[in-house]
mmCIF file of C-alpha atoms in Angstrom:
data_model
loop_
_atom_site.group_PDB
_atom_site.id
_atom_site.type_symbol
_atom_site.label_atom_id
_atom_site.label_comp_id
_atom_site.label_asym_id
_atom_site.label_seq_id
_atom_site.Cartn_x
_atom_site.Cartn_y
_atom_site.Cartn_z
ATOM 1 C CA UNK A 26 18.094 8.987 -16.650
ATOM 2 C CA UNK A 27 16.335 11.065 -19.642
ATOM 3 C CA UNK A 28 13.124 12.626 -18.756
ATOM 4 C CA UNK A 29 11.835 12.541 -21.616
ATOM 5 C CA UNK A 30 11.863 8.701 -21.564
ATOM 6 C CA UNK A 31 10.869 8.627 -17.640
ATOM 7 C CA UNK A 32 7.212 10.900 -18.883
ATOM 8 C CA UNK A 33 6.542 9.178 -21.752
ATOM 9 C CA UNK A 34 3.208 7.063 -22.006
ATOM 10 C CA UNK A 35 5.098 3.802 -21.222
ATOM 11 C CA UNK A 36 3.368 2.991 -18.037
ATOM 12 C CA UNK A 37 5.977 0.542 -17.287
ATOM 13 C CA UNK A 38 8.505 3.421 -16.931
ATOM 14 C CA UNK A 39 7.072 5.014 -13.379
ATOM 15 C CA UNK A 40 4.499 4.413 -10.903
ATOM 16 C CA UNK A 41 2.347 6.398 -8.550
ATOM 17 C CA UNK A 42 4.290 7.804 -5.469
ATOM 18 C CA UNK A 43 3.530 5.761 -2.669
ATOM 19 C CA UNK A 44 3.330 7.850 -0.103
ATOM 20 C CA UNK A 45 1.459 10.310 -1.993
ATOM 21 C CA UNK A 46 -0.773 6.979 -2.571
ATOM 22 C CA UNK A 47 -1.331 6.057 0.606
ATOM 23 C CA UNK A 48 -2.987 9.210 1.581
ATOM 24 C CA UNK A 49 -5.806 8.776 -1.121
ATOM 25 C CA UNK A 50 -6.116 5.409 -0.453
ATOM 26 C CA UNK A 51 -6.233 6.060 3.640
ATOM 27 C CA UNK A 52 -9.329 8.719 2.284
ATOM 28 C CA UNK A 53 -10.821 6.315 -0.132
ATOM 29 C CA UNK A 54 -9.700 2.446 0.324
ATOM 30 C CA UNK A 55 -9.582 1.354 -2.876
ATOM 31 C CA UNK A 56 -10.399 -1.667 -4.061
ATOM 32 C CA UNK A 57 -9.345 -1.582 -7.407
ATOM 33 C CA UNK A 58 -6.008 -0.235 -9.770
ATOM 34 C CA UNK A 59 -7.561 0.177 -13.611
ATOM 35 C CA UNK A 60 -4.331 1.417 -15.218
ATOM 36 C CA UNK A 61 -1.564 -0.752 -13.491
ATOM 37 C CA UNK A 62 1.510 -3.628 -14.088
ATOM 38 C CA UNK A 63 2.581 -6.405 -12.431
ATOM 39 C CA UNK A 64 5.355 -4.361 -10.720
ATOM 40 C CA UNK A 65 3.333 -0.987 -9.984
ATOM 41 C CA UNK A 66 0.167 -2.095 -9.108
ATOM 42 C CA UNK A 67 -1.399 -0.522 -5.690
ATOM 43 C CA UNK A 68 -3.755 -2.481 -4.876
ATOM 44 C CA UNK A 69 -4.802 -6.540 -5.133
ATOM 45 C CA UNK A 70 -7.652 -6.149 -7.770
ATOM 46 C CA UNK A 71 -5.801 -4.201 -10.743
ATOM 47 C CA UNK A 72 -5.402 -4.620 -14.448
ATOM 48 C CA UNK A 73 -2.610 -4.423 -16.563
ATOM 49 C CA UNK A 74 -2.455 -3.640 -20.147
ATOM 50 C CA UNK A 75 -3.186 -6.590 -21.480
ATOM 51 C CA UNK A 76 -6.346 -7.219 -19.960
ATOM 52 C CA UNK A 77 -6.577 -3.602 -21.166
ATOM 53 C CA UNK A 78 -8.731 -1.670 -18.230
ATOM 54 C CA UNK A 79 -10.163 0.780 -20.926
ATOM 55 C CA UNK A 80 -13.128 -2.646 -21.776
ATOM 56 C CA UNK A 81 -13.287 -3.974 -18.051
ATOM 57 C CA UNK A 82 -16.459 -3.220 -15.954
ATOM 58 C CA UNK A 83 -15.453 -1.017 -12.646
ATOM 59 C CA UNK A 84 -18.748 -0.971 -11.196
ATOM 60 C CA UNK A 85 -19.211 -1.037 -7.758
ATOM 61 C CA UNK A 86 -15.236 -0.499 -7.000
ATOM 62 C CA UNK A 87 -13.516 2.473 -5.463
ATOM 63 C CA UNK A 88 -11.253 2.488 -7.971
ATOM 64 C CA UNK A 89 -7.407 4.238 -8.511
ATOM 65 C CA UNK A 90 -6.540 5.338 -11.911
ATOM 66 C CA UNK A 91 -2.930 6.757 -12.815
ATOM 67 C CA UNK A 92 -3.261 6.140 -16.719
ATOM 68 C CA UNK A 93 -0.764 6.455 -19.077
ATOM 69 C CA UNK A 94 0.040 10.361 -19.941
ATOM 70 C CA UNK A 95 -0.123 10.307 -23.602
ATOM 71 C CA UNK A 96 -2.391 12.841 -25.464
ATOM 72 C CA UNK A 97 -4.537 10.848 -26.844
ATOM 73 C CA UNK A 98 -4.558 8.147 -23.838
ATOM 74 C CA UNK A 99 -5.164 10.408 -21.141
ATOM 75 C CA UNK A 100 -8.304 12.152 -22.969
ATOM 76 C CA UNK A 101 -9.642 8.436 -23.508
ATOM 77 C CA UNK A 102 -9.029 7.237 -19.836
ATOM 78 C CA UNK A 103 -10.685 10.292 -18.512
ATOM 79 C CA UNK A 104 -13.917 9.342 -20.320
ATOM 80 C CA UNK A 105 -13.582 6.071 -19.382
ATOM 81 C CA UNK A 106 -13.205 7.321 -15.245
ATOM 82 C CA UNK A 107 -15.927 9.485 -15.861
ATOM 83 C CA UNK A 108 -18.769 6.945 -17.664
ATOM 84 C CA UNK A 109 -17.718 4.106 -15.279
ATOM 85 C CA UNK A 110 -17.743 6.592 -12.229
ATOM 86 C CA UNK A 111 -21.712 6.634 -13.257
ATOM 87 C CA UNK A 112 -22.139 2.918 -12.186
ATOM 88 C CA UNK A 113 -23.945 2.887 -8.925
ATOM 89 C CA UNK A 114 -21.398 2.615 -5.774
ATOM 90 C CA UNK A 115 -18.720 3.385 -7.857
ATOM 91 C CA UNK A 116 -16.153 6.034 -7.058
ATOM 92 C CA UNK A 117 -12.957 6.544 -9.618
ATOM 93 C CA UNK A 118 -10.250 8.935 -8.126
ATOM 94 C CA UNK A 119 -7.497 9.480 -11.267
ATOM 95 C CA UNK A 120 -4.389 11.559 -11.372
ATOM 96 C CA UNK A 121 -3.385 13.060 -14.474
ATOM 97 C CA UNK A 122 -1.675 16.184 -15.575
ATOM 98 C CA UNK A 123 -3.314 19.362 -15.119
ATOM 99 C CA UNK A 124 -4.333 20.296 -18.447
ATOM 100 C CA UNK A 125 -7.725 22.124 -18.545
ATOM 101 C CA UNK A 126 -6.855 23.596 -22.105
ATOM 102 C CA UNK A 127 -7.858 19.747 -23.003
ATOM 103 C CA UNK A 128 -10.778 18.649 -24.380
ATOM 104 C CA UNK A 129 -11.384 16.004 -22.169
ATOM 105 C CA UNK A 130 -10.998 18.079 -19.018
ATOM 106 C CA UNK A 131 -14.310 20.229 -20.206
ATOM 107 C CA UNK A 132 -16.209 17.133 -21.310
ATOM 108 C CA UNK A 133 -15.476 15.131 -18.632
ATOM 109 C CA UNK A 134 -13.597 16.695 -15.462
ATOM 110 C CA UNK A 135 -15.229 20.612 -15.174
ATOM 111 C CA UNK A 136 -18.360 20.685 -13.439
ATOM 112 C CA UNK A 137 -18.419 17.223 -13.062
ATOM 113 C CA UNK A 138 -15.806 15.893 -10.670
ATOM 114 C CA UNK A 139 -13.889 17.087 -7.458
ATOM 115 C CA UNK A 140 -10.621 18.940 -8.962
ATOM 116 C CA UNK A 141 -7.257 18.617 -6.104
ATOM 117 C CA UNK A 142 -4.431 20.371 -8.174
ATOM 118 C CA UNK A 143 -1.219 19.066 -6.469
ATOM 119 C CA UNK A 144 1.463 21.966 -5.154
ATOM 120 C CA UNK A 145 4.694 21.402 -6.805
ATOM 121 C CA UNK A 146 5.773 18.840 -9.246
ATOM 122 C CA UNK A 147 5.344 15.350 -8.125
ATOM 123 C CA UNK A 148 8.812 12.950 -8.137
ATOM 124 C CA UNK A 149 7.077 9.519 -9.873
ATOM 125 C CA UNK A 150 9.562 6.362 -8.444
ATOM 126 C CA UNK A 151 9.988 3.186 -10.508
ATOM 127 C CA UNK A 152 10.779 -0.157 -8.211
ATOM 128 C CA UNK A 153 8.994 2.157 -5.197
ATOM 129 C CA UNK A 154 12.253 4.653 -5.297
ATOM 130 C CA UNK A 155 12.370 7.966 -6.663
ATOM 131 C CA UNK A 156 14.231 8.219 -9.517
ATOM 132 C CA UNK A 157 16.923 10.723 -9.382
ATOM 133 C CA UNK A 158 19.065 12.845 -11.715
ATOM 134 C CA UNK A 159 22.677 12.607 -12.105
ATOM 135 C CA UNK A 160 23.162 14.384 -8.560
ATOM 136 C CA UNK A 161 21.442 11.777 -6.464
ATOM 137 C CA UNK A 162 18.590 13.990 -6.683
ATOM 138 C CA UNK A 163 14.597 13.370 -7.114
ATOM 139 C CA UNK A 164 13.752 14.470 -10.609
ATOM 140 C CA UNK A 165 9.826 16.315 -10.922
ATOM 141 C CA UNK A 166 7.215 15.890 -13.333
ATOM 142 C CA UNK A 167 7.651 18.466 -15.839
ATOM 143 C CA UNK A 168 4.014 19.020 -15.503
ATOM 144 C CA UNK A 169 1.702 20.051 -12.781
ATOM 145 C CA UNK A 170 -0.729 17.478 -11.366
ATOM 146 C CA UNK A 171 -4.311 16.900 -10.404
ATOM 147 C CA UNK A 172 -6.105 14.598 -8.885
ATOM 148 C CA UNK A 173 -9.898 14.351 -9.921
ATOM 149 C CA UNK A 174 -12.668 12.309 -7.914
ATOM 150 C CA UNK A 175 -15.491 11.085 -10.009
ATOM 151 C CA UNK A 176 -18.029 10.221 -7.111
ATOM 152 C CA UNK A 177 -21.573 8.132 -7.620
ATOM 153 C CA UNK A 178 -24.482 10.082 -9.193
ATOM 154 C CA UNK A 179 -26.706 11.699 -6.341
ATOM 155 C CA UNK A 180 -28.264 9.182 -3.861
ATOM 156 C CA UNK A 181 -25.749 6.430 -4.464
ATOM 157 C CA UNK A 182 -23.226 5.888 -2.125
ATOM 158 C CA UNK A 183 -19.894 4.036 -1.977
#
């Protein structure tokens, strides 16, 4: 498989790791997937692209966002994690690539949000499996990761 099809903004191409998944969600228990399909999805509540996530109301969800990694998209989900994150007892943990030449990390991430860059590149899986190079191998991101955790505003909790 080409990796330049497997990382491009199609959200339908990959999905979040799901072990890597279950860890945040054993930390946070989500309750609600913003960025999702009918076949990725990680947890019950979640919205796919048509119902478009970027105009629904997250408040008062802990909510997973794995966007799609476009330039343009990933700048406007960030904003979108970081205004809803504002609602009280909401909490929005996204991963993204870690790009803090971006705009969007300075107006929304730095000083802002918890930053967890990820060690190594992370293997996405489509169907739950890793997808794998010619060798049977797992193919990387050919980015670095991070995971940022856009908590309540002081003296709200979750």
């Amino acid at each position: 498989m080409n990796k330049k099809v497997l990382f491009s903004s199609d959200k339908k191409n990959w999905e979040t790791p799901q072990k890597f998944f279950d860890a945040l969600n054993e930390e946070f228990h989500f309750t609600l997937d913003a960025a999702a399909s009918h076949e990725n999805h990680k947890c019950e509540n979640y919205y796919t692209e048509e119902q478009d996530g970027l105009v629904q109301d997250w408040g008062g969800h802990i909510v997973w966002c794995n966007p799609p990694y476009g330039n343009v998209e990933t700048g406007v989900w960030t904003k979108k994690c970081y205004e809803e994150s504002r609602k009280p007892n909401t909490t929005v943990v996204m991963l993204i690539p870690a790009r803090t030449d971006r705009a969007s990390f300075h107006d929304y991430i730095y000083e802002k949000a918890e930053i967890r860059f990820i060690r190594g590149r992370l293997a996405f899986e489509v169907g739950g499996k890793p997808v794998v190079d010619g060798d049977g191998k797992p193919m990387n991101a050919p980015f670095p990761s991070m995971v940022v955790i856009f908590r309540p505003p002081e003296g709200e909790e979750t």
